[in-house]
CSV table of C-alpha atoms and ligand atoms in Angstrom, one decimal:
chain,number,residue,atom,x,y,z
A,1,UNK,CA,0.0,0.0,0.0
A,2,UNK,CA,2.7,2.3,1.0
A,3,UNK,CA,4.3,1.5,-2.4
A,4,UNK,CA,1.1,1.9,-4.1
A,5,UNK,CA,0.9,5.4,-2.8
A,6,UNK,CA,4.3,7.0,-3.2
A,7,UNK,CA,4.4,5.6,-7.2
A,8,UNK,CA,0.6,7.7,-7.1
A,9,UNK,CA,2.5,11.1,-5.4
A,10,UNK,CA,5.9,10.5,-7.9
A,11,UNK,CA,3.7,10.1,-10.7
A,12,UNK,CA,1.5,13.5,-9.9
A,13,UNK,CA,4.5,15.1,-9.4
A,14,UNK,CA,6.3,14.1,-12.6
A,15,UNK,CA,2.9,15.0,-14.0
A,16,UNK,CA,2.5,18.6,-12.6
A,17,UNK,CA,6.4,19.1,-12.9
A,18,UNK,CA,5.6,18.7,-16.9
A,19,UNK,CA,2.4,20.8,-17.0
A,20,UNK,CA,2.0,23.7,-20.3
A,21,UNK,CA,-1.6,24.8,-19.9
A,22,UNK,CA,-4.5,25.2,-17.4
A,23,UNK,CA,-6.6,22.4,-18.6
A,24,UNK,CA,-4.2,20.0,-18.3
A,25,UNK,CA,-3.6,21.4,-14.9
A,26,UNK,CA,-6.9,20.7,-14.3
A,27,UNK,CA,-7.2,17.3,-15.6
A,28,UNK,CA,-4.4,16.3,-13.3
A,29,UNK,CA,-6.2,17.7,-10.3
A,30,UNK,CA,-9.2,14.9,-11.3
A,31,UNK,CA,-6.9,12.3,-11.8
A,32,UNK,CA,-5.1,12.0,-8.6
A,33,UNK,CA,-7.7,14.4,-6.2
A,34,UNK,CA,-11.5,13.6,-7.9
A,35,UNK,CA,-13.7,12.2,-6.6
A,36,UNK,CA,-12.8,8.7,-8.6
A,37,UNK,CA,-9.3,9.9,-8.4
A,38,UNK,CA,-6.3,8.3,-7.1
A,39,UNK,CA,-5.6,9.2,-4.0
A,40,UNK,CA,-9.7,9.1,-3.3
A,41,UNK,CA,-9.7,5.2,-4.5
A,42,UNK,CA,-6.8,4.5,-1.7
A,43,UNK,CA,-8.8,6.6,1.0
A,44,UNK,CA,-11.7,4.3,-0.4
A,45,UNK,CA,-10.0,1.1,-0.1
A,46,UNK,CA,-8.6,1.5,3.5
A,47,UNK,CA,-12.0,-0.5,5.1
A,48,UNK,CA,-9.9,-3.5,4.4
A,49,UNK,CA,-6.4,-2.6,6.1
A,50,UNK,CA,-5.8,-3.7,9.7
A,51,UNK,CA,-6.8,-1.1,12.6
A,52,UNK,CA,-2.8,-0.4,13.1
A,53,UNK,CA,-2.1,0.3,9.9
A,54,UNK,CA,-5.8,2.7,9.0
A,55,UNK,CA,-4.3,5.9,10.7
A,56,UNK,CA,-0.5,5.5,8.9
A,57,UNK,CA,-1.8,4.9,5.9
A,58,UNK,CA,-4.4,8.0,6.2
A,59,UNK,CA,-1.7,10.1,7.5
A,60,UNK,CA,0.5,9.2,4.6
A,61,UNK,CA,-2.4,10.0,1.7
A,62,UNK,CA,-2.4,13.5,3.6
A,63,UNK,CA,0.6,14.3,3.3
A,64,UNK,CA,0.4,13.3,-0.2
A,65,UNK,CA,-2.6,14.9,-1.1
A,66,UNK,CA,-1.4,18.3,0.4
A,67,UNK,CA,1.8,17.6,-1.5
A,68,UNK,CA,-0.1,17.9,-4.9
A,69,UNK,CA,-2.5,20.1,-3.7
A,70,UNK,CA,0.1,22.8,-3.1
A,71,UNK,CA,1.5,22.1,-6.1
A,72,UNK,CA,-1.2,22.6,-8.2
A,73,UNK,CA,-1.7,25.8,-6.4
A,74,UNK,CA,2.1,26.5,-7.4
A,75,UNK,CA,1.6,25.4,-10.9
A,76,UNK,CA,-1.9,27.3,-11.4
A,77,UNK,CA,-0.3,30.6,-10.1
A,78,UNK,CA,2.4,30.0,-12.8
A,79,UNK,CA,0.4,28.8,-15.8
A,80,UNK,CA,-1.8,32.2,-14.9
A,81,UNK,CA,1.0,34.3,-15.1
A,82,UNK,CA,2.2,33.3,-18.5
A,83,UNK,CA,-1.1,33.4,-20.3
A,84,UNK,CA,-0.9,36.9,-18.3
A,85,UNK,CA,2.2,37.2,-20.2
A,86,UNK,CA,1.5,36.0,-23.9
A,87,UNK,CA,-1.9,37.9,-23.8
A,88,UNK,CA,-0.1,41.2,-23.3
A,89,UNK,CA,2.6,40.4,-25.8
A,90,UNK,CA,0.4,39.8,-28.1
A,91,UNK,CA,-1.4,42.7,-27.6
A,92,UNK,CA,1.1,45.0,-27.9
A,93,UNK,CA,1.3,48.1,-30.4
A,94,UNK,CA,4.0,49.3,-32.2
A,95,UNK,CA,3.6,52.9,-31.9
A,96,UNK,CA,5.9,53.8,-34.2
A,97,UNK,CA,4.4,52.1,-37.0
A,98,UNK,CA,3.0,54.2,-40.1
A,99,UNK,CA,-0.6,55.1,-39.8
A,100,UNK,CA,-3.5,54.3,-42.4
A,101,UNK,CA,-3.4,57.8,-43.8
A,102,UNK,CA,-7.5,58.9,-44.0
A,103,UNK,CA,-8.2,60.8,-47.2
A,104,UNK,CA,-8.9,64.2,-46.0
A,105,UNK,CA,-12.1,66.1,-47.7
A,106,UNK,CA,-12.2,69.4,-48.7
A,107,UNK,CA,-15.4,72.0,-49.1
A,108,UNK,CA,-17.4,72.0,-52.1
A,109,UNK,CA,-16.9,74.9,-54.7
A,110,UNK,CA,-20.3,76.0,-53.8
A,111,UNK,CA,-19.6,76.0,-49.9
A,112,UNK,CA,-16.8,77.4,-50.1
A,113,UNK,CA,-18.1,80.6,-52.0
A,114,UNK,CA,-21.2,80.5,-49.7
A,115,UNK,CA,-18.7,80.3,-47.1
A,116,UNK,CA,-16.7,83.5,-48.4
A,117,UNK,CA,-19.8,85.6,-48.8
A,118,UNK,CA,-21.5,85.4,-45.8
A,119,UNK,CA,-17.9,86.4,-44.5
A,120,UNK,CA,-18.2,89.6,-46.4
A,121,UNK,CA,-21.4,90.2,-45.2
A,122,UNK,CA,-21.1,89.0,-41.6
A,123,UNK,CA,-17.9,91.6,-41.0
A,124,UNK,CA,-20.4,94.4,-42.7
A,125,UNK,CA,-22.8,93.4,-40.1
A,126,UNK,CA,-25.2,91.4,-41.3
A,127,UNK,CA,-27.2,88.5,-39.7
A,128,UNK,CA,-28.6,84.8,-41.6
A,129,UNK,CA,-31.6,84.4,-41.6
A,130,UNK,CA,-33.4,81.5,-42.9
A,131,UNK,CA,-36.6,80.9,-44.9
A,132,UNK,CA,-38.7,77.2,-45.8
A,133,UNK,CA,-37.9,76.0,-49.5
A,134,UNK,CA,-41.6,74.7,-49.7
A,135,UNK,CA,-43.5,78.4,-49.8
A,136,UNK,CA,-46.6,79.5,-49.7
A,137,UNK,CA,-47.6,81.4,-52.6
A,138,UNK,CA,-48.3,84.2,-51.1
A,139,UNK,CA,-44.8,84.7,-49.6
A,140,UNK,CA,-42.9,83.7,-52.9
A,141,UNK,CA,-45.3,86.2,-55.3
A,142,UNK,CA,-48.2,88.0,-54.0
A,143,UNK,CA,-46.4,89.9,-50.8
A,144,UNK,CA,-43.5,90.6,-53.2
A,145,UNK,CA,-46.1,92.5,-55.7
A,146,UNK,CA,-46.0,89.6,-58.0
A,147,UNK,CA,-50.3,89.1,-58.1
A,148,UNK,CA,-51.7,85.7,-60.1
A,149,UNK,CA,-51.3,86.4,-63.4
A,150,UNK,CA,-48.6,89.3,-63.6
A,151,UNK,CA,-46.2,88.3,-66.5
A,152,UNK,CA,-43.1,88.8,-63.9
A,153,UNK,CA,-44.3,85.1,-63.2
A,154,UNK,CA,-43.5,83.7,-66.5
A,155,UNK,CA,-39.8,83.5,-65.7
A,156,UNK,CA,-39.8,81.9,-62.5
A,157,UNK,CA,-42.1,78.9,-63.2
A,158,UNK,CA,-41.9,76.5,-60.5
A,159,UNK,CA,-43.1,73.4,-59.1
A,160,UNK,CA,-46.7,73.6,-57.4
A,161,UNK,CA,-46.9,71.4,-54.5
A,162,UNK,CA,-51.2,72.6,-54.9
A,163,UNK,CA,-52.1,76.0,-56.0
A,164,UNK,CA,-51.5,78.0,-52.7
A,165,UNK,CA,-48.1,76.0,-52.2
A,166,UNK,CA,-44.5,76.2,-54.5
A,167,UNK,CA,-40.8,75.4,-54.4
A,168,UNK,CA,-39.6,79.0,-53.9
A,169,UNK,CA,-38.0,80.0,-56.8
A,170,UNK,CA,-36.1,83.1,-54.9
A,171,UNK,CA,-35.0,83.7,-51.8
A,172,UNK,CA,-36.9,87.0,-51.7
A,173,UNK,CA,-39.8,85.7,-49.5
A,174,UNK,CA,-37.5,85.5,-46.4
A,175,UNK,CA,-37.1,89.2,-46.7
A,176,UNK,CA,-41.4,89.3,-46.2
A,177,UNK,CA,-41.0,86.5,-43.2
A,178,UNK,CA,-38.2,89.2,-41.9
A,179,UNK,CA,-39.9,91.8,-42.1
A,180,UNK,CA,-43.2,90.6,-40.7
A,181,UNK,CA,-41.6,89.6,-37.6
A,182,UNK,CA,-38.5,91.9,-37.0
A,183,UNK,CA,-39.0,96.1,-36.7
A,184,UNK,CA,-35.9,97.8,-38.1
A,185,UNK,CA,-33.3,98.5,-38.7
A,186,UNK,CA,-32.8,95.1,-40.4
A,187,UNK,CA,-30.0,93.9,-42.0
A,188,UNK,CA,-29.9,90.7,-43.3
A,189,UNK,CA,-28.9,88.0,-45.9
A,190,UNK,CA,-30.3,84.7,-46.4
A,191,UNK,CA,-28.3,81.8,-48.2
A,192,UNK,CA,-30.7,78.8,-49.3
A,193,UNK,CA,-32.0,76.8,-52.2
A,194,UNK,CA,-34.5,77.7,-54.8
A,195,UNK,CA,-36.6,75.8,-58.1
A,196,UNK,CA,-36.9,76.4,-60.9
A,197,UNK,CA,-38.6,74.6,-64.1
A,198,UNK,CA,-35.9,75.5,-66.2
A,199,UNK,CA,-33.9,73.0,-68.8
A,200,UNK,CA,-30.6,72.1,-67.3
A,201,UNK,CA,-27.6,73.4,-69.6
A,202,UNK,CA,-24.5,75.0,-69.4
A,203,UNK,CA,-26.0,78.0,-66.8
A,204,UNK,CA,-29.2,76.5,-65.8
A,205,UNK,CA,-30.5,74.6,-63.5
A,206,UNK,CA,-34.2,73.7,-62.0
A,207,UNK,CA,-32.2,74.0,-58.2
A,208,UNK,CA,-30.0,76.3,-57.2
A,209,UNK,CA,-28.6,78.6,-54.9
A,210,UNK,CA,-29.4,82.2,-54.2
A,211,UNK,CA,-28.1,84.7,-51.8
A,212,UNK,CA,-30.6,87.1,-50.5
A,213,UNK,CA,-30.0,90.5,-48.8
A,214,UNK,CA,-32.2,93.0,-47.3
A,215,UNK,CA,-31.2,96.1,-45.7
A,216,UNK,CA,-33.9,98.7,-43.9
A,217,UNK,CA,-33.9,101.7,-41.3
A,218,UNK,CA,-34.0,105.4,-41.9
A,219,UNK,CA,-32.2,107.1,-44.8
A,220,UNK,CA,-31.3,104.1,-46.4
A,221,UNK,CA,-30.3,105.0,-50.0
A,222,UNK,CA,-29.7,104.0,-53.7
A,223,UNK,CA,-25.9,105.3,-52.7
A,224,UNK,CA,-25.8,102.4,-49.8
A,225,UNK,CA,-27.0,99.5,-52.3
A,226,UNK,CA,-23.9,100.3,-54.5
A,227,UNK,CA,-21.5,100.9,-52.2
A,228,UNK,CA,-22.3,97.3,-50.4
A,229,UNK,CA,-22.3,95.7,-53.8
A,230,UNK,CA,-18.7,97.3,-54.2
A,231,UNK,CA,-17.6,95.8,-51.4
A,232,UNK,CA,-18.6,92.4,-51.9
A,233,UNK,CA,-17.4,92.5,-55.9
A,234,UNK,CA,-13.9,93.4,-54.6
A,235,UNK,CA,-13.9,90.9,-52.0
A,236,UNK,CA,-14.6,87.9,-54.2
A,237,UNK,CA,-13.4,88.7,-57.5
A,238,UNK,CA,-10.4,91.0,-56.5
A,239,UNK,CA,-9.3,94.6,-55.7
A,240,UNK,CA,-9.9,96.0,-59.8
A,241,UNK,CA,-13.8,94.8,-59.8
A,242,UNK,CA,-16.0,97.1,-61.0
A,243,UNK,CA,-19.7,96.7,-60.7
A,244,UNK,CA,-22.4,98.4,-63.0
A,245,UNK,CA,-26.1,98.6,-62.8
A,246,UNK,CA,-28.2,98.4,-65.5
A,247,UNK,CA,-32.0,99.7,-65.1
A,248,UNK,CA,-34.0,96.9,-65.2
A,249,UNK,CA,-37.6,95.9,-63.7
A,250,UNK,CA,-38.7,93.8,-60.5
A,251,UNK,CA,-42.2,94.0,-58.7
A,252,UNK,CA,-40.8,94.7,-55.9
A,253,UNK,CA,-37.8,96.8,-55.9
A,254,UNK,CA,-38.0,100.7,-57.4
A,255,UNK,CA,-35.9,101.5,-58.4
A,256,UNK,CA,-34.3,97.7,-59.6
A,257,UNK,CA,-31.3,97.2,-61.4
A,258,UNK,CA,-29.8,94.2,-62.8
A,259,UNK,CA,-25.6,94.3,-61.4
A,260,UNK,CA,-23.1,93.2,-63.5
A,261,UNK,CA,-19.4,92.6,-62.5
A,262,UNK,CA,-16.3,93.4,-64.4
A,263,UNK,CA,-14.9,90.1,-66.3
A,264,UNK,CA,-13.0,88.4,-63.9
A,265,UNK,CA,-11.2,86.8,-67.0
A,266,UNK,CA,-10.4,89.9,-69.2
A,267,UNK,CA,-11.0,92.7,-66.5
A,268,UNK,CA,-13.3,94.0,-69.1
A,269,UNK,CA,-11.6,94.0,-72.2
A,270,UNK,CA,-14.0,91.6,-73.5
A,271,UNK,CA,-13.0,87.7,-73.8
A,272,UNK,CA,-14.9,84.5,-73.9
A,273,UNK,CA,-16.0,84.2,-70.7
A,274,UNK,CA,-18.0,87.3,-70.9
A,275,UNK,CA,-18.8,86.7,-74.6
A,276,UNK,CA,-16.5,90.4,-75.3
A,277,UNK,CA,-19.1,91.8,-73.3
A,278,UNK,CA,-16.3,92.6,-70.5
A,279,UNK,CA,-18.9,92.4,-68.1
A,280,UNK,CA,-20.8,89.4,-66.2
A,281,UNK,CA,-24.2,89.7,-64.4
A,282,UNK,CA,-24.7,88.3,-61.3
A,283,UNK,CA,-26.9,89.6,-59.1
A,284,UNK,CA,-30.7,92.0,-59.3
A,285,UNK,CA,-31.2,94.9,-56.8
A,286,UNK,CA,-33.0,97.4,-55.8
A,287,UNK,CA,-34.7,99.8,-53.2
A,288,UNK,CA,-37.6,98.1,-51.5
A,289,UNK,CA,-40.7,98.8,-53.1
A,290,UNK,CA,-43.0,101.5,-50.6
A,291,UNK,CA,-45.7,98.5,-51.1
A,292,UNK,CA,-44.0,96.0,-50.2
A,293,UNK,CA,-43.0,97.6,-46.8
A,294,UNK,CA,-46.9,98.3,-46.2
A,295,UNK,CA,-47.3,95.0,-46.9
A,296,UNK,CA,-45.3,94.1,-43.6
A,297,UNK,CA,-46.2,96.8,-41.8
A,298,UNK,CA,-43.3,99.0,-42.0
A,299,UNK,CA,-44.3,102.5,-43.0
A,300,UNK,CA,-42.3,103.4,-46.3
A,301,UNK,CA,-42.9,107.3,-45.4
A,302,UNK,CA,-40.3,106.9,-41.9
A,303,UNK,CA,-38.1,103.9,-43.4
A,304,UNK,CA,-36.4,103.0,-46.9
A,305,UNK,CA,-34.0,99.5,-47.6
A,306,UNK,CA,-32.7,97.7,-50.4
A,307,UNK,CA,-32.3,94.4,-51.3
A,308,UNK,CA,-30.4,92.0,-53.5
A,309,UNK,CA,-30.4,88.5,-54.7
A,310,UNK,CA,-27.4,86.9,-55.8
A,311,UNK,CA,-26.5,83.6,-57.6
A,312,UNK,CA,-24.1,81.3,-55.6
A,313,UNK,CA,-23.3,79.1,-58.8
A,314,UNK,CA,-22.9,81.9,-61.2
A,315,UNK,CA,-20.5,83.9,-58.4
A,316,UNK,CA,-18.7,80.6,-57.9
A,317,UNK,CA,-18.3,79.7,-61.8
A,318,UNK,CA,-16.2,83.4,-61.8
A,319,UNK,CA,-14.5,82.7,-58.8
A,320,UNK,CA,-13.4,79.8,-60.0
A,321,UNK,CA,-13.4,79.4,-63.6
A,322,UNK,CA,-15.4,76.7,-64.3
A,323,UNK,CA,-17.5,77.3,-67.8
A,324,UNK,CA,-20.6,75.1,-66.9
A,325,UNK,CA,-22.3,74.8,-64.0
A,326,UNK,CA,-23.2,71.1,-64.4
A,327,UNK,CA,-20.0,69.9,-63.4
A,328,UNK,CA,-21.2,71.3,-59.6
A,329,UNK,CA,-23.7,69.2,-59.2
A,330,UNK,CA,-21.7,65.4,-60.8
A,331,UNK,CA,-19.6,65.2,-57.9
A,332,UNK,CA,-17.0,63.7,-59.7
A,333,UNK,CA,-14.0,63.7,-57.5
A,334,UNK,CA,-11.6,64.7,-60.5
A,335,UNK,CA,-13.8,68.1,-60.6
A,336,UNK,CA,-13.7,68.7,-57.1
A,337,UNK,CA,-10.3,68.2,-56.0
A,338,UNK,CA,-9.0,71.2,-58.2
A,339,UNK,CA,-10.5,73.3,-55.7
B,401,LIG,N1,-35.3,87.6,-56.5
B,401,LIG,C1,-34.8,88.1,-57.7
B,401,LIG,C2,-34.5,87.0,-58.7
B,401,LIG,O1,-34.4,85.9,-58.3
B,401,LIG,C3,-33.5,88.9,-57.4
B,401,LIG,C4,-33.7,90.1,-56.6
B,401,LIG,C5,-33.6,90.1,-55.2
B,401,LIG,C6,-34.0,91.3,-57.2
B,401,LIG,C7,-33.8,91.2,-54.4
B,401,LIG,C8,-34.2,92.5,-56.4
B,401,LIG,C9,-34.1,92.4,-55.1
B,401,LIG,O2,-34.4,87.2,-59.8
């Protein structure tokens, strides 16, 4: 018996001595300590030993068994501490290892000429306002002195959501919604989308951008319109810009002018981007109509304004040179990256 049980504590041992991995650790610990284990099958069997010999032999599987039990402890403490080990080597990080470069976007054209406007206009003083893109009538036509039926109507055709309800085809009407809700002085612009049914070619689109600005308080002049325009043509297209303002007719402006720039290609010598015209048009202006200020309440006979509306695309084609205004809206990456 004695035999039998020192071969069983030489053998765990040997076996624990020999142990890679906590599930073979584990196995051994059912081997020689389970409950059908070794050790458990001599404890088991000692009903047939003689009275004398019961307590040596049961001190002796003790000793064994807290032999193996400690060093399975030993063992289990180790195995831990290497898988401790690997785990973090594994997960280690070179630092110094290139990085995946991200491709790094840029602004669209149009943003960024949005961008550089509202600049021009925010350091003159101006605040955004914003207006809905789905209008009612009334806002987008009949407030602006544009009644059903008046011919000026005939070039903004849009897209009737019902009869009372349109795309906006300007962004005039936020200069009503202003106005309706804000006493002057005001002194605004309003960046946004607007429709069109037009046929899309080389300068035409049925959606695109418009910048709107309204100016009104006391003493507000013809003089003031030009001078802001100035300002803003020599801030986009350089220092030389010239503007000029040609008479021209909107419901609800008077006077109105349509505002050309000098070519930003030939300086106004004439060229093909401004067909040897030497000058561009980009914007209409005028001085609020008186009825149109009675319209919101604003009594024409204490306060004048003016107002403009300007076409992102067509300011960005001269900022940037591009000679059709389809190639905004492709989004081919070739395009964009020039810019
Ligand atoms: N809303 C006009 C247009 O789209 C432009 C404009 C704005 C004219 C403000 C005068 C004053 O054609």
């Amino acid at each position: 018996m004695k035999e039998q049980i020192e071969s069983i504590a030489s053998e765990a041992m040997e076996k624990l001595e020999n142990v890679q991995d906590m599930k073979s650790l584990e196995e051994i610990r059912v081997l020689f300590l389970g409950k059908k284990g070794k050790l458990t099958g001599i404890l088991k069997g000692m009903g047939a030993l003689s009275p004398e010999e019961r307590p040596v032999v049961g001190q002796m599987v003790n000793e064994v068994r807290k032999q193996v039990e400690d060093s399975i402890l030993k063992n289990k403490n180790r195995l831990l501490q290497k898988e401790r080990e690997e785990k973090i080597a594994k997960e280690t990080i070179d630092v110094t290892m290139p990085g995946t470069l991200l491709a790094r976007g840029k602004k669209h054209p149009l943003t960024q000429v949005l961008d550089e406007i509202k600049e021009v206009f925010i350091g003159m003083g101006y605040e955004i306002a914003e207006g809905p893109e789905v209008e009612l009538d009334y806002y987008n036509f009949e407030a602006l002195n544009i009644p059903k039926n008046h011919p000026a109507r005939d070039t903004q055709d849009s897209f009737y959501i019902n009869e009372n309800v349109v795309l906006r085809t300007q962004t005039s009407p936020v200069q009503i919604r202003v106005m309706e809700n804000k006493k002057p002085p005001i002194k605004i612009i309003c960046p946004g989308r607007v429709y069109r049914s037009d046929q899309v070619d080389a300068t035409h689109s049925p959606i695109f951008h418009q910048v709107e600005g309204l100016v009104v308080d006391k003493g507000v002049t013809m003089g003031d319109l030009i001078g802001t325009l100035q300002v803003f043509a020599r801030s986009l297209f350089g220092e030389d810009t010239n503007i000029r303002l040609r008479p021209h007719h909107f419901p609800f402006t008077e006077p109105s002018a349509e505002v050309d720039v000098s070519c930003w290609g030939c300086g106004g010598k004439g060229c093909r981007i401004c067909k040897n015209e030497g000058w561009i048009e980009i914007l209409g202006a005028g001085m609020v109509h008186p009825k149109v200020l009675e319209i919101c309440g604003i009594d024409p006979k204490v306060y004048s304004g003016f107002a403009f509306g300007l076409g992102v695309e067509r300011t960005a084609m001269g900022r940037f040179n591009i000679d059709d205004m389809r190639l905004l809206y492709e989004n081919d990456m070739r395009f964009l990256k020039q810019f």
